[in-house]
Short mmCIF file of C-alpha atoms in Angstrom, two decimals:
data_model
loop_
_atom_site.label_atom_id
_atom_site.label_comp_id
_atom_site.label_asym_id
_atom_site.label_seq_id
_atom_site.Cartn_x
_atom_site.Cartn_y
_atom_site.Cartn_z
CA UNK X 1 124.33 51.73 57.95
CA UNK X 2 126.44 52.84 55.00
CA UNK X 3 126.51 50.64 51.88
CA UNK X 4 130.02 49.13 51.09
CA UNK X 5 131.00 50.35 47.65
CA UNK X 6 132.61 47.64 45.50
CA UNK X 7 135.36 48.81 43.23
CA UNK X 8 135.88 46.57 40.29
CA UNK X 9 139.39 46.32 38.86
CA UNK X 10 139.47 46.87 35.10
CA UNK X 11 141.58 43.84 33.64
CA UNK X 12 139.90 43.92 30.46
CA UNK X 13 141.75 45.28 27.46
CA UNK X 14 143.90 44.47 24.40
CA UNK X 15 147.50 43.79 25.16
CA UNK X 16 148.81 43.54 21.53
CA UNK X 17 147.34 43.13 18.06
CA UNK X 18 148.49 41.81 14.85
CA UNK X 19 147.43 44.38 12.23
CA UNK X 20 149.79 42.86 9.58
CA UNK X 21 147.92 39.48 9.76
CA UNK X 22 144.65 41.42 8.71
CA UNK X 23 146.24 43.13 5.89
CA UNK X 24 148.22 39.90 4.62
CA UNK X 25 145.59 37.31 4.96
CA UNK X 26 141.75 36.33 4.42
CA UNK X 27 140.55 35.52 7.96
CA UNK X 28 138.31 32.38 7.80
CA UNK X 29 137.58 31.49 11.33
CA UNK X 30 138.78 32.86 14.72
CA UNK X 31 139.40 30.85 17.80
CA UNK X 32 140.18 32.04 21.48
CA UNK X 33 142.95 30.17 23.09
CA UNK X 34 144.72 30.34 26.48
CA UNK X 35 148.54 30.67 26.86
CA UNK X 36 150.99 28.91 29.38
CA UNK X 37 153.07 31.75 30.76
CA UNK X 38 155.72 32.31 33.30
CA UNK X 39 155.32 34.81 36.02
CA UNK X 40 157.75 37.51 34.63
CA UNK X 41 155.86 37.28 31.20
CA UNK X 42 152.59 38.07 33.02
CA UNK X 43 154.26 41.11 34.68
CA UNK X 44 155.43 42.23 31.22
CA UNK X 45 152.07 41.75 29.78
CA UNK X 46 150.57 44.03 32.42
CA UNK X 47 153.08 46.66 31.28
CA UNK X 48 151.99 46.01 27.54
CA UNK X 49 155.35 44.82 26.30
CA UNK X 50 154.21 42.27 23.78
CA UNK X 51 154.67 41.90 19.92
CA UNK X 52 152.73 39.60 17.63
CA UNK X 53 153.90 40.82 14.15
CA UNK X 54 156.12 37.94 13.00
CA UNK X 55 154.36 35.17 15.04
CA UNK X 56 152.54 32.09 13.95
CA UNK X 57 151.02 28.87 15.33
CA UNK X 58 152.45 25.35 14.83
CA UNK X 59 151.16 21.92 15.67
CA UNK X 60 153.45 19.38 17.18
CA UNK X 61 152.68 16.15 18.92
CA UNK X 62 148.88 17.11 19.12
CA UNK X 63 149.67 20.28 20.65
CA UNK X 64 149.56 24.03 19.54
CA UNK X 65 152.51 26.33 20.11
CA UNK X 66 153.12 30.03 19.54
CA UNK X 67 156.40 30.87 17.86
CA UNK X 68 157.98 34.15 17.11
CA UNK X 69 156.02 36.23 19.58
CA UNK X 70 158.21 38.59 21.75
CA UNK X 71 157.46 39.41 25.42
CA UNK X 72 160.15 42.05 26.50
CA UNK X 73 161.18 41.34 30.10
CA UNK X 74 160.93 44.13 32.63
CA UNK X 75 164.12 45.45 34.25
CA UNK X 76 162.67 44.73 37.54
CA UNK X 77 162.11 41.02 36.65
CA UNK X 78 163.05 38.28 39.12
CA UNK X 79 166.88 37.97 39.41
CA UNK X 80 166.73 34.10 39.70
CA UNK X 81 164.97 33.62 36.34
CA UNK X 82 166.79 34.22 33.05
CA UNK X 83 164.08 35.66 30.79
CA UNK X 84 163.79 34.58 27.16
CA UNK X 85 161.82 37.12 25.06
CA UNK X 86 161.03 34.81 22.14
CA UNK X 87 160.32 31.46 23.98
CA UNK X 88 157.93 29.05 22.37
CA UNK X 89 154.64 29.24 24.32
CA UNK X 90 152.11 26.46 24.59
CA UNK X 91 148.48 27.32 23.65
CA UNK X 92 145.78 25.83 25.75
CA UNK X 93 143.00 24.42 23.36
CA UNK X 94 140.58 21.69 23.53
CA UNK X 95 141.40 18.44 21.63
CA UNK X 96 138.68 18.97 19.39
CA UNK X 97 139.78 22.52 18.41
CA UNK X 98 143.47 21.24 17.99
CA UNK X 99 142.31 18.44 15.66
CA UNK X 100 140.09 20.77 13.52
CA UNK X 101 142.90 23.33 13.13
CA UNK X 102 145.49 20.72 12.37
CA UNK X 103 143.32 19.18 9.54
CA UNK X 104 142.77 22.49 8.08
CA UNK X 105 146.43 23.43 8.16
CA UNK X 106 147.52 20.11 6.91
CA UNK X 107 145.07 19.41 4.27
CA UNK X 108 143.23 22.52 3.10
CA UNK X 109 146.49 24.73 2.97
CA UNK X 110 145.35 27.13 5.75
CA UNK X 111 147.79 28.87 7.99
CA UNK X 112 147.20 29.59 11.72
CA UNK X 113 148.22 33.12 12.96
CA UNK X 114 147.61 35.16 16.04
CA UNK X 115 145.36 38.11 15.67
CA UNK X 116 145.27 39.68 19.29
CA UNK X 117 146.26 39.02 22.78
CA UNK X 118 143.97 40.37 25.57
CA UNK X 119 142.91 40.04 29.09
CA UNK X 120 139.80 38.01 29.93
CA UNK X 121 139.37 38.71 33.83
CA UNK X 122 142.80 37.71 35.33
CA UNK X 123 143.49 35.45 32.37
CA UNK X 124 145.58 36.16 29.17
CA UNK X 125 143.81 35.01 26.05
CA UNK X 126 145.13 34.95 22.51
CA UNK X 127 142.75 35.14 19.44
CA UNK X 128 144.11 32.92 16.85
CA UNK X 129 142.73 32.46 13.19
CA UNK X 130 142.81 30.24 10.32
CA UNK X 131 143.83 32.29 7.33
CA UNK X 132 144.51 32.05 3.64
CA UNK X 133 147.22 34.29 2.12
CA UNK X 134 146.14 37.31 -0.13
CA UNK X 135 147.79 38.09 -3.46
CA UNK X 136 148.95 41.60 -4.25
CA UNK X 137 145.77 42.42 -6.29
CA UNK X 138 143.60 41.25 -3.33
CA UNK X 139 145.43 43.59 -0.99
CA UNK X 140 144.94 46.63 -3.34
CA UNK X 141 141.28 45.59 -3.67
CA UNK X 142 140.81 45.54 0.11
CA UNK X 143 142.65 48.99 0.50
CA UNK X 144 140.47 50.47 -2.30
CA UNK X 145 137.26 49.28 -0.60
CA UNK X 146 138.46 50.63 2.84
CA UNK X 147 139.15 54.02 1.31
CA UNK X 148 135.73 54.08 -0.48
CA UNK X 149 134.00 53.16 3.05
CA UNK X 150 135.96 56.10 4.55
CA UNK X 151 135.07 58.56 1.88
CA UNK X 152 131.42 57.60 1.83
CA UNK X 153 131.08 58.09 5.53
CA UNK X 154 132.74 61.48 5.31
CA UNK X 155 130.34 62.59 2.62
CA UNK X 156 127.28 61.36 4.69
CA UNK X 157 128.40 63.19 7.88
CA UNK X 158 129.00 66.48 6.25
#
């Protein structure tokens, strides 16, 4: 008998990244969160139509919400649903994680921003981080270090 070959579907991969957050903030702690989405949003995410650049996380009534992210609807989206690209989306976190993040944001002066959105199997996950803002001189120092590391690796590989 011939063996049956199993073809695995590749659902892993990054949907969107927030490169601006890595430049503007010191990242203190990263947390993985789920997102509550509608059907048309999942279809748009499969097409890679998400932007996280101006988005941030707020806490209200003991729940976490993602504001400012954009998921552009597909033209072939369902006709009976009116898609809203910048809808506020609920984040799925445990009570302990929400309490810890809320305490850091309210008391210690941290902010909470999304870093990346990606597929984890059939689920959409959002990597959020507790961050502190960088001053202009911090940004320059980071860029200088990054340039030095790049130049150093070029010299070693010649």
